[in-house]
Amino acid sequence: MVKVKDLKWKQDMRVSELVDSYEHIGFQSVELQRASEVIVKMKKDSAKVFLTFTSNMVTSGLRGFFAQLIELGIADVIVTTVGGLEEDIMKATGENFQIGSFQTDDVELHEKGINRVGNLFINNESYMNFESLIERILKQLYEKQKHWAVSEMLREIGLLLDDENSILYQAAKNNVPIFCPAITDGAFGFHLYLFQQEHPDFMVDVVKDFGNILFASSFDDRKGVIALGGSISKHHAILSTLLNGGAEYAVYMTTAHRTSGSMSGANTNEAKSWGKVKDESDVATVIGDVSITFPLAMIHALDELAEDGILEGLKKNIEDSGVAK
């Protein structure tokens, strides 16, 4: 049994020192420290890591952090929702989002042409610029070929971007597939529909991509899942691991609770009942705002991986694969 110890501040305290102290505080701090250790274990064990997140996290300042993790070789497979990919493209072309307030009058915002995501604001103009851009991109894709699996299309779009902080750019550059099972669930999907009306032979194949994610890992691979938030992205990742023997490692971070019976609130122990993670797996479930919990756990894990020389090995693997430019 680990004893409770009082937290003490010291000047210039590192994030890793703070997270180390969480082991002795109690409640969710213990689970957050455990989540960091599970991430370290999955990387040291060379597990194939599925990183999933929902679009609101790309709206926030986590977007560049996700891109950095792809560049560092932390994630082998990305599963996400379409809003985040739209906003990744917007930010890659210079769009800026603003931090507002949860209490701002929404009717007033609507009259000003401002959309609210929690306490973050996005102007209608940003979406209008995105629509003009995506129309040009779809024409380029159509000229190249008519039939695309979703992940193949997203890789091609990533190659068209020029932004080191872009998730799509880093994924394409480092040969990390991005899966978006609900590609039509946003402005992107609306424009896919409009484009197909004018070009009936243009097809984006969701079913083919479902096969691609199922074959993203094999029964023999060791598998790890880092699921940030819930939704379809989390479910597709763990469904893939289920059909390939279950994950050896799983970290869930969410504000949802298991009492809802939803996928978003299902914890890592519930996943064991389905065989999505193995009975003897290393797991942690952190209940809390991912914009706070994930950077703490991940930076602690990166520090430990760097100190053990694991990060250099991951970057060398990317270079040796001949994919990195």
XYZ file of C-alpha atoms in Angstrom:
325
model
C 0.000 0.000 0.000
C 1.227 3.497 -0.857
C 1.078 6.016 1.970
C -0.528 9.450 1.626
C 2.106 12.203 1.671
C 1.584 15.946 1.827
C 2.383 17.895 -1.334
C 5.091 20.511 -0.883
C 5.864 23.329 -3.287
C 9.451 24.142 -4.200
C 10.742 26.869 -6.464
C 11.166 25.870 -10.146
C 9.374 22.585 -9.554
C 9.249 20.497 -12.756
C 6.024 19.039 -14.174
C 7.475 15.562 -13.739
C 8.195 16.185 -10.060
C 4.629 17.393 -9.555
C 3.124 14.361 -11.312
C 5.410 12.035 -9.351
C 3.969 13.527 -6.172
C 0.432 12.738 -7.373
C 1.021 9.079 -6.523
C 0.792 10.018 -2.848
C -2.057 12.574 -2.887
C -5.163 10.531 -3.622
C -8.333 10.602 -5.767
C -7.813 11.426 -9.479
C -4.217 12.553 -8.963
C -3.261 8.908 -8.304
C -4.974 7.797 -11.501
C -3.279 10.584 -13.502
C 0.171 9.486 -12.306
C -0.735 5.892 -13.167
C -1.888 6.966 -16.652
C 1.519 8.488 -17.279
C 3.260 5.286 -16.227
C 0.993 3.182 -18.473
C 1.933 5.395 -21.444
C 5.623 4.879 -20.632
C 5.102 1.114 -20.401
C 3.315 0.880 -23.763
C 6.135 2.715 -25.500
C 8.900 0.724 -23.773
C 7.075 -2.475 -24.772
C 6.945 -1.298 -28.424
C 3.155 -1.518 -28.432
C 1.289 -0.150 -31.431
C -0.328 2.978 -29.977
C -3.779 4.214 -31.026
C -4.257 7.881 -30.057
C -7.864 9.036 -30.220
C -9.296 12.479 -29.533
C -12.423 14.473 -30.303
C -12.623 17.687 -32.309
C -12.964 20.051 -29.351
C -9.389 19.229 -28.350
C -8.144 20.486 -31.723
C -10.200 23.641 -31.209
C -8.104 24.158 -28.096
C -4.356 24.611 -27.896
C -3.728 20.853 -27.803
C -3.561 20.693 -31.615
C 0.167 21.483 -31.846
C 0.901 19.060 -28.985
C -0.812 16.221 -30.884
C 1.244 17.092 -33.982
C 4.413 17.073 -31.867
C 3.559 13.641 -30.429
C 3.153 12.284 -33.967
C 6.519 13.769 -34.924
C 8.148 12.194 -31.853
C 6.800 8.748 -32.770
C 4.422 8.411 -29.819
C 1.310 7.611 -31.896
C 1.154 4.895 -34.559
C -2.533 5.319 -35.451
C -4.814 8.380 -35.063
C -8.598 8.131 -34.822
C -10.585 11.334 -34.556
C -13.726 13.226 -35.553
C -14.066 15.441 -38.596
C -14.432 18.786 -36.811
C -10.873 18.538 -35.542
C -9.553 17.899 -39.039
C -11.455 20.893 -40.395
C -9.997 23.077 -37.684
C -6.519 21.624 -38.194
C -6.729 22.743 -41.828
C -8.098 26.162 -40.787
C -5.221 26.734 -38.363
C -2.696 25.499 -40.938
C -3.861 28.313 -43.206
C -3.510 30.979 -40.524
C -6.951 31.083 -38.914
C -6.934 32.083 -35.235
C -9.500 31.143 -32.603
C -10.223 33.333 -29.598
C -10.616 32.566 -25.903
C -13.881 34.018 -24.631
C -16.157 33.097 -21.777
C -18.589 30.309 -20.950
C -21.030 33.011 -19.816
C -21.127 35.054 -23.035
C -24.632 35.592 -24.459
C -25.024 33.040 -27.268
C -27.726 34.993 -29.110
C -25.411 37.991 -29.200
C -22.595 35.785 -30.492
C -24.845 34.442 -33.240
C -25.760 37.967 -34.342
C -22.039 38.772 -34.586
C -21.282 35.643 -36.625
C -19.327 33.953 -33.864
C -19.604 30.255 -32.956
C -18.848 29.084 -29.401
C -17.053 25.852 -28.411
C -17.069 26.007 -24.611
C -15.132 29.191 -23.919
C -13.470 29.266 -27.361
C -14.802 31.413 -30.221
C -14.618 30.773 -33.980
C -15.745 33.361 -36.550
C -18.062 32.346 -39.402
C -15.453 33.845 -41.714
C -13.018 31.087 -40.736
C -15.485 28.466 -41.980
C -16.118 30.442 -45.171
C -12.366 30.493 -45.859
C -12.247 26.740 -45.137
C -15.051 26.113 -47.607
C -13.222 27.955 -50.380
C -10.044 26.023 -49.621
C -11.631 22.576 -49.381
C -13.360 23.084 -52.730
C -9.950 23.629 -54.372
C -8.479 20.636 -52.503
C -11.299 18.330 -53.617
C -10.732 19.353 -57.230
C -7.048 18.446 -56.862
C -7.944 15.079 -55.344
C -10.474 14.392 -58.090
C -7.907 15.086 -60.811
C -5.564 12.575 -59.189
C -8.098 9.764 -58.695
C -11.835 9.272 -58.280
C -12.048 6.709 -55.484
C -10.528 7.373 -52.054
C -10.549 5.567 -48.741
C -10.955 8.208 -46.017
C -7.473 7.721 -44.517
C -5.861 7.843 -47.975
C -7.673 11.102 -48.722
C -6.611 12.625 -45.380
C -2.968 11.671 -46.028
C -3.113 13.399 -49.407
C -4.550 16.541 -47.806
C -1.791 16.450 -45.171
C 0.833 16.446 -47.937
C -0.728 19.637 -49.325
C -0.296 21.519 -46.036
C 2.874 23.252 -44.900
C 2.619 23.618 -41.151
C 4.795 21.781 -38.599
C 1.986 22.233 -36.029
C -0.571 20.496 -38.223
C -1.813 17.040 -37.245
C -2.568 16.146 -40.867
C 0.839 17.389 -42.041
C 2.854 15.513 -39.400
C 0.797 12.340 -39.870
C 1.356 12.380 -43.639
C 5.035 13.204 -43.225
C 5.609 10.404 -40.710
C 3.311 7.817 -42.337
C 0.843 7.696 -39.444
C -2.676 6.886 -40.705
C -5.549 9.117 -39.602
C -8.957 7.464 -39.469
C -12.155 9.504 -39.344
C -15.111 7.094 -39.380
C -17.722 9.887 -39.427
C -16.154 12.007 -42.168
C -19.544 13.482 -43.103
C -20.298 14.770 -39.591
C -19.356 18.398 -40.230
C -18.721 21.101 -42.829
C -16.232 18.797 -44.568
C -18.951 16.197 -45.088
C -21.343 18.793 -46.447
C -18.795 19.814 -49.082
C -18.062 16.200 -49.939
C -21.774 15.828 -50.641
C -21.923 18.962 -52.806
C -18.805 17.951 -54.729
C -20.207 14.485 -55.398
C -23.413 16.017 -56.772
C -21.301 17.703 -59.456
C -18.948 14.717 -59.850
C -21.014 11.522 -59.385
C -17.971 9.280 -60.000
C -16.142 10.803 -56.999
C -16.332 8.415 -54.057
C -14.987 8.541 -50.492
C -15.178 4.976 -49.215
C -15.927 4.716 -45.471
C -16.430 0.944 -45.541
C -13.034 0.344 -47.159
C -11.451 2.474 -44.451
C -13.161 0.414 -41.774
C -11.186 -2.520 -43.134
C -8.016 -0.427 -43.072
C -8.353 0.341 -39.367
C -9.121 -3.288 -38.564
C -5.865 -4.245 -40.286
C -3.901 -1.395 -38.704
C -2.767 -3.922 -36.111
C -2.515 -7.697 -36.023
C -3.408 -10.315 -33.445
C 0.306 -10.665 -32.635
C 0.968 -6.940 -32.073
C 1.109 -5.550 -28.578
C -1.433 -2.749 -28.560
C -1.959 0.412 -26.503
C -4.854 2.865 -26.553
C -4.765 6.477 -25.381
C -8.393 7.619 -25.653
C -8.997 11.318 -24.963
C -12.723 11.924 -24.691
C -15.185 9.404 -26.038
C -17.310 9.237 -29.135
C -16.860 7.245 -32.319
C -13.095 7.765 -32.369
C -12.589 5.938 -29.070
C -14.964 3.158 -30.103
C -13.281 2.469 -33.439
C -9.856 2.204 -31.817
C -10.890 -0.257 -29.158
C -13.095 -2.185 -31.588
C -9.986 -2.670 -33.715
C -8.027 -3.941 -30.727
C -10.933 -6.229 -29.747
C -10.876 -7.951 -33.136
C -7.102 -8.331 -32.828
C -6.968 -9.924 -29.387
C -7.448 -6.898 -27.116
C -5.085 -4.162 -25.947
C -2.310 -4.751 -23.433
C -2.368 -1.091 -22.343
C -5.162 1.487 -22.140
C -5.436 5.037 -20.831
C -8.828 6.759 -20.919
C -9.226 10.451 -20.084
C -12.701 11.956 -20.078
C -15.209 14.097 -18.232
C -17.944 11.506 -18.854
C -18.950 9.027 -16.180
C -19.690 5.325 -16.500
C -23.130 5.812 -14.925
C -24.449 7.063 -18.302
C -23.800 3.691 -19.933
C -22.268 5.526 -22.892
C -19.092 4.771 -24.820
C -17.706 8.124 -23.668
C -18.115 7.205 -20.007
C -17.104 3.540 -20.217
C -13.932 3.027 -18.203
C -11.037 0.674 -18.833
C -12.453 -2.000 -16.527
C -15.711 -2.055 -18.498
C -13.601 -2.572 -21.637
C -12.259 -5.785 -20.069
C -15.772 -7.240 -20.011
C -15.849 -6.901 -23.820
C -12.315 -8.162 -24.363
C -11.290 -4.768 -25.744
C -8.438 -4.673 -23.256
C -6.953 -7.866 -21.862
C -7.705 -9.074 -18.344
C -4.079 -8.633 -17.259
C -3.612 -5.288 -19.056
C -2.157 -2.119 -17.533
C -4.921 0.496 -17.471
C -5.854 3.871 -16.031
C -9.005 5.983 -16.268
C -8.716 9.684 -15.449
C -11.901 11.679 -14.922
C -11.264 15.339 -15.644
C -10.759 18.021 -18.279
C -8.354 16.601 -20.869
C -6.909 20.053 -21.574
C -5.501 19.853 -18.034
C -4.940 16.139 -17.385
C -3.383 15.014 -20.672
C -0.500 17.534 -20.867
C 0.474 16.717 -17.276
C 0.471 12.943 -17.800
C 2.059 13.101 -21.249
C 4.843 15.547 -20.374
C 5.755 13.354 -17.397
C 5.853 10.349 -19.753
C 7.948 12.225 -22.341
C 10.463 13.257 -19.692
C 10.868 9.641 -18.570
C 11.111 8.329 -22.144
C 13.696 11.007 -22.965
C 15.779 10.210 -19.877
C 15.795 6.518 -20.838
C 16.789 7.283 -24.452
C 13.521 5.860 -25.808
C 12.510 9.056 -27.639
C 15.734 9.107 -29.658
C 15.051 5.522 -30.683
C 11.530 6.372 -31.819
C 12.760 9.286 -33.951
C 15.523 7.096 -35.413
C 12.939 4.470 -36.379
C 11.031 7.140 -38.317
C 14.213 8.298 -40.073
C 15.240 4.714 -40.892
C 11.817 4.062 -42.399
C 12.722 6.642 -45.030
C 9.416 8.423 -44.559
C 10.579 11.509 -42.641
C 11.688 14.429 -44.808
